[in-house]
mmCIF file of C-alpha atoms in Angstrom:
data_model
loop_
_atom_site.group_PDB
_atom_site.id
_atom_site.type_symbol
_atom_site.label_atom_id
_atom_site.label_comp_id
_atom_site.label_asym_id
_atom_site.label_seq_id
_atom_site.Cartn_x
_atom_site.Cartn_y
_atom_site.Cartn_z
ATOM 1 C CA UNK A 5 -10.287 -4.881 29.152
ATOM 2 C CA UNK A 6 -8.653 -0.879 29.164
ATOM 3 C CA UNK A 7 -7.620 0.058 25.984
ATOM 4 C CA UNK A 8 -6.034 3.383 25.173
ATOM 5 C CA UNK A 9 -6.525 5.152 21.987
ATOM 6 C CA UNK A 10 -3.268 6.920 20.264
ATOM 7 C CA UNK A 11 -2.620 8.806 18.303
ATOM 8 C CA UNK A 12 1.235 8.469 17.058
ATOM 9 C CA UNK A 13 3.773 11.250 15.986
ATOM 10 C CA UNK A 14 7.207 10.708 15.160
ATOM 11 C CA UNK A 15 11.176 11.513 14.480
ATOM 12 C CA UNK A 16 13.627 11.171 12.184
ATOM 13 C CA UNK A 17 14.920 7.980 11.574
ATOM 14 C CA UNK A 18 18.612 8.552 8.746
ATOM 15 C CA UNK A 19 20.414 6.192 6.797
ATOM 16 C CA UNK A 20 18.125 3.068 5.150
ATOM 17 C CA UNK A 21 17.994 -0.244 6.372
ATOM 18 C CA UNK A 22 17.624 -3.851 4.814
ATOM 19 C CA UNK A 23 14.981 -5.640 5.960
ATOM 20 C CA UNK A 24 13.073 -7.669 5.007
ATOM 21 C CA UNK A 25 9.646 -7.985 5.408
ATOM 22 C CA UNK A 26 8.533 -9.388 8.596
ATOM 23 C CA UNK A 27 11.399 -10.851 8.907
ATOM 24 C CA UNK A 28 13.674 -9.450 11.072
ATOM 25 C CA UNK A 29 14.487 -9.246 14.816
ATOM 26 C CA UNK A 30 12.340 -7.558 17.482
ATOM 27 C CA UNK A 31 14.585 -4.354 17.938
ATOM 28 C CA UNK A 32 15.301 -2.656 21.536
ATOM 29 C CA UNK A 33 15.604 0.392 22.803
ATOM 30 C CA UNK A 34 18.550 0.889 24.644
ATOM 31 C CA UNK A 35 17.524 3.934 25.329
ATOM 32 C CA UNK A 36 14.204 3.208 26.151
ATOM 33 C CA UNK A 37 13.735 -0.377 26.793
ATOM 34 C CA UNK A 38 10.942 -0.894 25.512
ATOM 35 C CA UNK A 39 10.286 -3.936 22.518
ATOM 36 C CA UNK A 40 8.286 -3.524 19.374
ATOM 37 C CA UNK A 41 7.787 -6.562 17.864
ATOM 38 C CA UNK A 42 5.428 -8.563 15.949
ATOM 39 C CA UNK A 43 4.988 -5.411 13.375
ATOM 40 C CA UNK A 44 2.423 -6.521 10.543
ATOM 41 C CA UNK A 45 1.294 -3.532 8.076
ATOM 42 C CA UNK A 46 -1.862 -4.554 5.533
ATOM 43 C CA UNK A 47 -1.819 -7.799 6.675
ATOM 44 C CA UNK A 48 1.465 -8.108 4.585
ATOM 45 C CA UNK A 49 -0.010 -7.373 1.123
ATOM 46 C CA UNK A 50 1.457 -4.593 -0.765
ATOM 47 C CA UNK A 51 -0.392 -0.739 -0.034
ATOM 48 C CA UNK A 52 -1.359 0.483 -3.557
ATOM 49 C CA UNK A 53 -2.234 4.208 -3.772
ATOM 50 C CA UNK A 54 -3.872 6.464 -6.459
ATOM 51 C CA UNK A 55 -3.451 10.055 -7.037
ATOM 52 C CA UNK A 56 -5.970 11.406 -3.875
ATOM 53 C CA UNK A 57 -7.088 9.047 -2.175
ATOM 54 C CA UNK A 58 -5.518 8.739 1.636
ATOM 55 C CA UNK A 59 -4.878 4.919 2.645
ATOM 56 C CA UNK A 60 -5.174 4.036 6.034
ATOM 57 C CA UNK A 61 -3.080 -0.028 6.166
ATOM 58 C CA UNK A 62 -3.596 -1.838 9.330
ATOM 59 C CA UNK A 63 -1.062 -1.775 11.357
ATOM 60 C CA UNK A 64 -0.578 -4.894 13.991
ATOM 61 C CA UNK A 65 1.650 -4.642 16.089
ATOM 62 C CA UNK A 66 3.881 -6.066 19.912
ATOM 63 C CA UNK A 67 5.070 -3.532 22.817
ATOM 64 C CA UNK A 68 7.254 -5.420 25.152
ATOM 65 C CA UNK A 69 7.736 -2.594 27.996
ATOM 66 C CA UNK A 70 10.838 -2.996 30.317
ATOM 67 C CA UNK A 71 10.968 -4.178 34.188
ATOM 68 C CA UNK A 72 9.376 -1.263 36.463
ATOM 69 C CA UNK A 73 6.817 -0.707 33.866
ATOM 70 C CA UNK A 74 2.805 -1.853 33.760
ATOM 71 C CA UNK A 75 1.200 -1.356 29.539
ATOM 72 C CA UNK A 76 -1.910 -1.126 32.002
ATOM 73 C CA UNK A 77 -0.377 2.831 32.827
ATOM 74 C CA UNK A 78 -0.932 4.761 29.654
ATOM 75 C CA UNK A 79 0.426 7.801 31.200
ATOM 76 C CA UNK A 80 3.916 5.913 31.321
ATOM 77 C CA UNK A 81 4.801 5.333 27.742
ATOM 78 C CA UNK A 82 4.678 5.247 24.104
ATOM 79 C CA UNK A 83 5.019 3.681 20.781
ATOM 80 C CA UNK A 84 4.039 5.384 17.690
ATOM 81 C CA UNK A 85 4.885 3.735 14.213
ATOM 82 C CA UNK A 86 5.194 5.111 10.692
ATOM 83 C CA UNK A 87 6.770 4.223 7.650
ATOM 84 C CA UNK A 88 10.071 5.644 6.515
ATOM 85 C CA UNK A 89 12.530 4.481 3.774
ATOM 86 C CA UNK A 90 15.489 5.628 3.409
ATOM 87 C CA UNK A 91 16.099 9.537 5.011
ATOM 88 C CA UNK A 92 11.903 9.554 3.917
ATOM 89 C CA UNK A 93 9.608 9.639 6.319
ATOM 90 C CA UNK A 94 5.649 9.078 5.515
ATOM 91 C CA UNK A 95 4.804 12.937 5.771
ATOM 92 C CA UNK A 96 1.145 12.374 7.677
ATOM 93 C CA UNK A 97 2.209 11.390 11.147
ATOM 94 C CA UNK A 98 1.099 14.633 14.098
ATOM 95 C CA UNK A 99 4.126 17.294 14.850
ATOM 96 C CA UNK A 100 5.369 18.677 12.075
ATOM 97 C CA UNK A 101 2.826 17.129 8.954
ATOM 98 C CA UNK A 102 3.483 13.566 10.359
ATOM 99 C CA UNK A 103 0.756 11.524 11.100
ATOM 100 C CA UNK A 104 0.505 8.021 12.206
ATOM 101 C CA UNK A 105 -3.812 7.537 12.242
ATOM 102 C CA UNK A 106 -5.227 6.449 16.002
ATOM 103 C CA UNK A 107 -4.312 3.073 17.551
ATOM 104 C CA UNK A 108 -5.242 0.769 19.931
ATOM 105 C CA UNK A 109 -3.294 -1.347 22.925
ATOM 106 C CA UNK A 110 -4.441 -4.318 24.977
ATOM 107 C CA UNK A 111 -2.767 -5.181 28.076
ATOM 108 C CA UNK A 112 -1.635 -9.585 27.335
ATOM 109 C CA UNK A 113 0.205 -9.268 30.401
ATOM 110 C CA UNK A 114 1.693 -6.660 33.173
ATOM 111 C CA UNK A 115 4.161 -5.647 30.635
ATOM 112 C CA UNK A 116 3.065 -6.786 27.005
ATOM 113 C CA UNK A 117 0.183 -4.970 25.011
ATOM 114 C CA UNK A 118 -0.869 -5.592 21.522
ATOM 115 C CA UNK A 119 -1.755 -2.667 19.431
ATOM 116 C CA UNK A 120 -3.895 -2.589 16.598
ATOM 117 C CA UNK A 121 -4.987 0.081 14.269
ATOM 118 C CA UNK A 122 -4.141 1.880 10.741
ATOM 119 C CA UNK A 123 -1.182 4.328 9.199
ATOM 120 C CA UNK A 124 -1.874 6.697 7.485
ATOM 121 C CA UNK A 125 -1.238 7.912 3.351
ATOM 122 C CA UNK A 126 -2.408 10.706 1.308
ATOM 123 C CA UNK A 127 -0.951 11.311 -2.235
ATOM 124 C CA UNK A 128 -0.678 14.452 -2.263
ATOM 125 C CA UNK A 129 1.124 15.290 0.709
ATOM 126 C CA UNK A 130 3.287 12.153 1.627
ATOM 127 C CA UNK A 131 4.550 10.956 -1.636
ATOM 128 C CA UNK A 132 5.892 13.235 -3.681
ATOM 129 C CA UNK A 133 8.626 10.903 -6.003
ATOM 130 C CA UNK A 134 8.109 8.069 -8.182
ATOM 131 C CA UNK A 135 10.334 6.643 -6.661
ATOM 132 C CA UNK A 136 8.486 5.743 -3.540
ATOM 133 C CA UNK A 137 7.592 3.438 -4.693
ATOM 134 C CA UNK A 138 9.714 1.379 -3.125
ATOM 135 C CA UNK A 139 9.453 -1.254 -0.200
ATOM 136 C CA UNK A 140 9.134 1.121 3.076
ATOM 137 C CA UNK A 141 10.375 0.095 6.514
ATOM 138 C CA UNK A 142 8.718 0.333 9.839
ATOM 139 C CA UNK A 143 9.853 2.855 11.950
ATOM 140 C CA UNK A 144 8.741 3.397 16.425
ATOM 141 C CA UNK A 145 9.402 6.903 18.681
ATOM 142 C CA UNK A 146 9.047 4.506 21.785
ATOM 143 C CA UNK A 147 8.951 7.075 25.091
ATOM 144 C CA UNK A 148 9.070 6.173 28.847
ATOM 145 C CA UNK A 149 7.750 8.612 31.337
ATOM 146 C CA UNK A 150 8.940 9.337 34.419
ATOM 147 C CA UNK A 151 6.583 8.646 38.423
ATOM 148 C CA UNK A 152 6.318 12.410 38.735
ATOM 149 C CA UNK A 153 5.381 13.350 35.554
ATOM 150 C CA UNK A 154 7.863 14.514 32.621
ATOM 151 C CA UNK A 155 9.935 12.727 29.749
ATOM 152 C CA UNK A 156 12.429 9.854 30.939
ATOM 153 C CA UNK A 157 13.640 8.294 27.893
ATOM 154 C CA UNK A 158 12.946 8.432 24.009
ATOM 155 C CA UNK A 159 14.496 6.581 21.075
ATOM 156 C CA UNK A 160 13.647 5.885 17.389
ATOM 157 C CA UNK A 161 13.695 1.941 17.198
ATOM 158 C CA UNK A 162 13.028 -0.098 13.869
ATOM 159 C CA UNK A 163 10.774 -2.621 14.575
ATOM 160 C CA UNK A 164 10.848 -6.023 12.914
ATOM 161 C CA UNK A 165 8.312 -4.298 9.369
ATOM 162 C CA UNK A 166 8.478 -3.737 5.882
ATOM 163 C CA UNK A 167 5.637 -2.686 3.564
ATOM 164 C CA UNK A 168 5.774 -2.275 -0.401
ATOM 165 C CA UNK A 169 3.981 0.801 -1.651
ATOM 166 C CA UNK A 170 2.965 0.508 -4.874
ATOM 167 C CA UNK A 171 1.326 3.039 -7.896
ATOM 168 C CA UNK A 172 -2.196 2.222 -9.257
ATOM 169 C CA UNK A 173 -3.105 1.442 -12.291
ATOM 170 C CA UNK A 174 -5.318 1.264 -14.466
ATOM 171 C CA UNK A 175 -5.957 0.257 -17.578
ATOM 172 C CA UNK A 176 -9.272 0.503 -20.422
ATOM 173 C CA UNK A 177 -9.893 -1.717 -24.005
ATOM 174 C CA UNK A 178 -12.063 -0.776 -27.065
ATOM 175 C CA UNK A 179 -12.888 -3.698 -29.292
ATOM 176 C CA UNK A 180 -14.477 -2.806 -32.768
ATOM 177 C CA UNK A 181 -16.352 -3.228 -34.973
ATOM 178 C CA UNK A 182 -19.673 -3.864 -33.009
ATOM 179 C CA UNK A 183 -21.328 -5.820 -34.076
ATOM 180 C CA UNK A 184 -18.613 -7.641 -36.323
ATOM 181 C CA UNK A 185 -19.592 -10.857 -38.876
ATOM 182 C CA UNK A 186 -17.478 -14.443 -37.095
ATOM 183 C CA UNK A 187 -14.433 -15.298 -38.089
ATOM 184 C CA UNK A 188 -13.543 -11.410 -39.226
ATOM 185 C CA UNK A 189 -10.910 -9.697 -38.188
ATOM 186 C CA UNK A 190 -11.524 -6.687 -34.732
ATOM 187 C CA UNK A 191 -9.563 -4.395 -33.295
ATOM 188 C CA UNK A 192 -8.411 -3.961 -30.187
ATOM 189 C CA UNK A 193 -7.115 -0.780 -28.565
ATOM 190 C CA UNK A 194 -7.014 0.352 -24.881
ATOM 191 C CA UNK A 195 -4.522 1.835 -22.253
ATOM 192 C CA UNK A 196 -2.444 1.229 -19.636
ATOM 193 C CA UNK A 197 -2.440 4.059 -17.192
ATOM 194 C CA UNK A 198 -0.639 4.329 -13.715
ATOM 195 C CA UNK A 199 -0.389 6.954 -10.636
ATOM 196 C CA UNK A 200 2.005 10.449 -10.742
ATOM 197 C CA UNK A 201 2.826 11.089 -7.894
ATOM 198 C CA UNK A 202 4.921 14.119 -9.136
ATOM 199 C CA UNK A 203 1.675 14.923 -11.432
ATOM 200 C CA UNK A 204 -0.560 13.881 -9.448
ATOM 201 C CA UNK A 205 -2.174 12.041 -12.011
ATOM 202 C CA UNK A 206 -2.878 8.763 -14.318
ATOM 203 C CA UNK A 207 0.331 8.924 -16.678
ATOM 204 C CA UNK A 208 1.193 5.877 -19.473
ATOM 205 C CA UNK A 209 2.895 2.763 -18.344
ATOM 206 C CA UNK A 210 5.342 3.006 -21.478
ATOM 207 C CA UNK A 211 6.984 -1.079 -22.830
ATOM 208 C CA UNK A 212 4.991 -2.687 -20.431
ATOM 209 C CA UNK A 213 3.714 -5.771 -21.099
ATOM 210 C CA UNK A 214 -0.014 -6.450 -21.041
ATOM 211 C CA UNK A 215 -2.569 -9.800 -21.453
ATOM 212 C CA UNK A 216 -5.594 -9.614 -23.849
ATOM 213 C CA UNK A 217 -8.078 -11.663 -22.038
ATOM 214 C CA UNK A 218 -11.389 -13.097 -23.028
ATOM 215 C CA UNK A 219 -14.516 -14.019 -22.206
ATOM 216 C CA UNK A 220 -17.334 -15.686 -23.607
ATOM 217 C CA UNK A 221 -20.994 -14.971 -23.279
ATOM 218 C CA UNK A 222 -22.263 -16.570 -20.584
ATOM 219 C CA UNK A 223 -19.440 -17.917 -18.656
ATOM 220 C CA UNK A 224 -17.605 -16.294 -15.511
ATOM 221 C CA UNK A 225 -13.552 -16.682 -16.187
ATOM 222 C CA UNK A 226 -11.350 -14.924 -18.874
ATOM 223 C CA UNK A 227 -8.353 -16.369 -20.562
ATOM 224 C CA UNK A 228 -5.158 -15.090 -21.815
ATOM 225 C CA UNK A 229 -5.799 -14.498 -25.590
ATOM 226 C CA UNK A 230 -2.165 -12.599 -26.367
ATOM 227 C CA UNK A 231 0.295 -10.421 -24.939
ATOM 228 C CA UNK A 232 1.164 -6.474 -26.524
ATOM 229 C CA UNK A 233 3.175 -3.985 -25.098
ATOM 230 C CA UNK A 234 2.651 -0.156 -24.251
ATOM 231 C CA UNK A 235 3.896 2.142 -26.510
ATOM 232 C CA UNK A 236 6.006 5.348 -25.244
ATOM 233 C CA UNK A 237 2.474 6.726 -24.442
ATOM 234 C CA UNK A 238 1.248 3.421 -22.710
ATOM 235 C CA UNK A 239 -1.630 2.352 -25.779
ATOM 236 C CA UNK A 240 -2.484 -0.333 -27.150
ATOM 237 C CA UNK A 241 -3.374 -2.112 -30.001
ATOM 238 C CA UNK A 242 -3.636 -5.428 -31.968
ATOM 239 C CA UNK A 243 -6.055 -7.712 -33.890
ATOM 240 C CA UNK A 244 -8.488 -10.572 -33.546
ATOM 241 C CA UNK A 245 -10.442 -13.143 -34.556
ATOM 242 C CA UNK A 246 -13.819 -13.214 -33.331
ATOM 243 C CA UNK A 247 -15.279 -16.401 -33.276
ATOM 244 C CA UNK A 248 -18.205 -15.906 -30.378
ATOM 245 C CA UNK A 249 -20.513 -13.932 -28.211
ATOM 246 C CA UNK A 250 -17.987 -12.778 -25.918
ATOM 247 C CA UNK A 251 -16.049 -9.419 -23.797
ATOM 248 C CA UNK A 252 -12.729 -8.088 -24.309
ATOM 249 C CA UNK A 253 -10.613 -7.017 -21.738
ATOM 250 C CA UNK A 254 -6.833 -5.875 -21.153
ATOM 251 C CA UNK A 255 -5.030 -7.487 -18.144
ATOM 252 C CA UNK A 256 -2.119 -6.388 -15.525
ATOM 253 C CA UNK A 257 -0.432 -8.474 -14.010
ATOM 254 C CA UNK A 258 1.844 -5.517 -11.814
ATOM 255 C CA UNK A 259 5.031 -5.089 -11.273
ATOM 256 C CA UNK A 260 7.864 -4.078 -8.154
ATOM 257 C CA UNK A 261 6.245 -0.830 -8.589
ATOM 258 C CA UNK A 262 3.106 -0.903 -9.626
ATOM 259 C CA UNK A 263 -0.875 -2.617 -8.566
ATOM 260 C CA UNK A 264 -2.868 -5.091 -10.636
ATOM 261 C CA UNK A 265 -5.339 -3.372 -13.719
ATOM 262 C CA UNK A 266 -7.797 -4.872 -15.824
ATOM 263 C CA UNK A 267 -10.073 -3.008 -17.735
ATOM 264 C CA UNK A 268 -14.297 -3.607 -17.477
ATOM 265 C CA UNK A 269 -14.577 -6.026 -20.450
ATOM 266 C CA UNK A 270 -16.078 -5.018 -23.705
ATOM 267 C CA UNK A 271 -18.955 -7.271 -25.644
ATOM 268 C CA UNK A 272 -18.408 -7.818 -28.827
ATOM 269 C CA UNK A 273 -21.603 -9.625 -31.201
ATOM 270 C CA UNK A 274 -20.390 -11.782 -33.380
ATOM 271 C CA UNK A 275 -23.270 -12.634 -36.573
#
């Protein structure tokens, strides 16, 4: 089946649109007649972004062309997705520093093509505010070209999709003393930090509930023993009695703006 590799560019859609994730009806551009539907980003899961690593969340969508156009004629049309929220467009897509990444379209009928590929999020350039940890909508720049060449119509459309972009979180732990006498108290400290897209560093996540969990030696499952709240700097501290050998860790279940985090277990030898 014939395919087309495309690198997209996009203009700016002005204004925030209230879209339910993957639930809004397909949108059609009056200027081009191109319909974009079935948009899914990252398999429907949130995209968790740190401070430096580029994320390329997967993207699938369907394009339906107006009468008189064929999906197999790659020079006649294009549909280029991008992320935005409010009046902010994700930086990086080709033109003016805005980038979608590369995607491929497969014709399923004369006027319908199913496309797949990825978007592109570089936190060093695309995310300059922690308010960017929110729901991002999908915009698509649609274009039709004249049979004789030259642009016939171009328009931004709002596609039926959305994705949550969240800040990456990290947890640490230290349990002491080690070893410890059975029944004695140990102190478990640690921290919870998350990506700060202004400072481009991991900073303390203050005032957040975190679970202290324990896994008995020889077991594969952790269970929650108690909870604690992070300090103004994201630090954690609590005490607990040690009765058996095992691993202690802090575990954070995530929030509307931040991903989950779990520290690597710290082993305590109980004697």
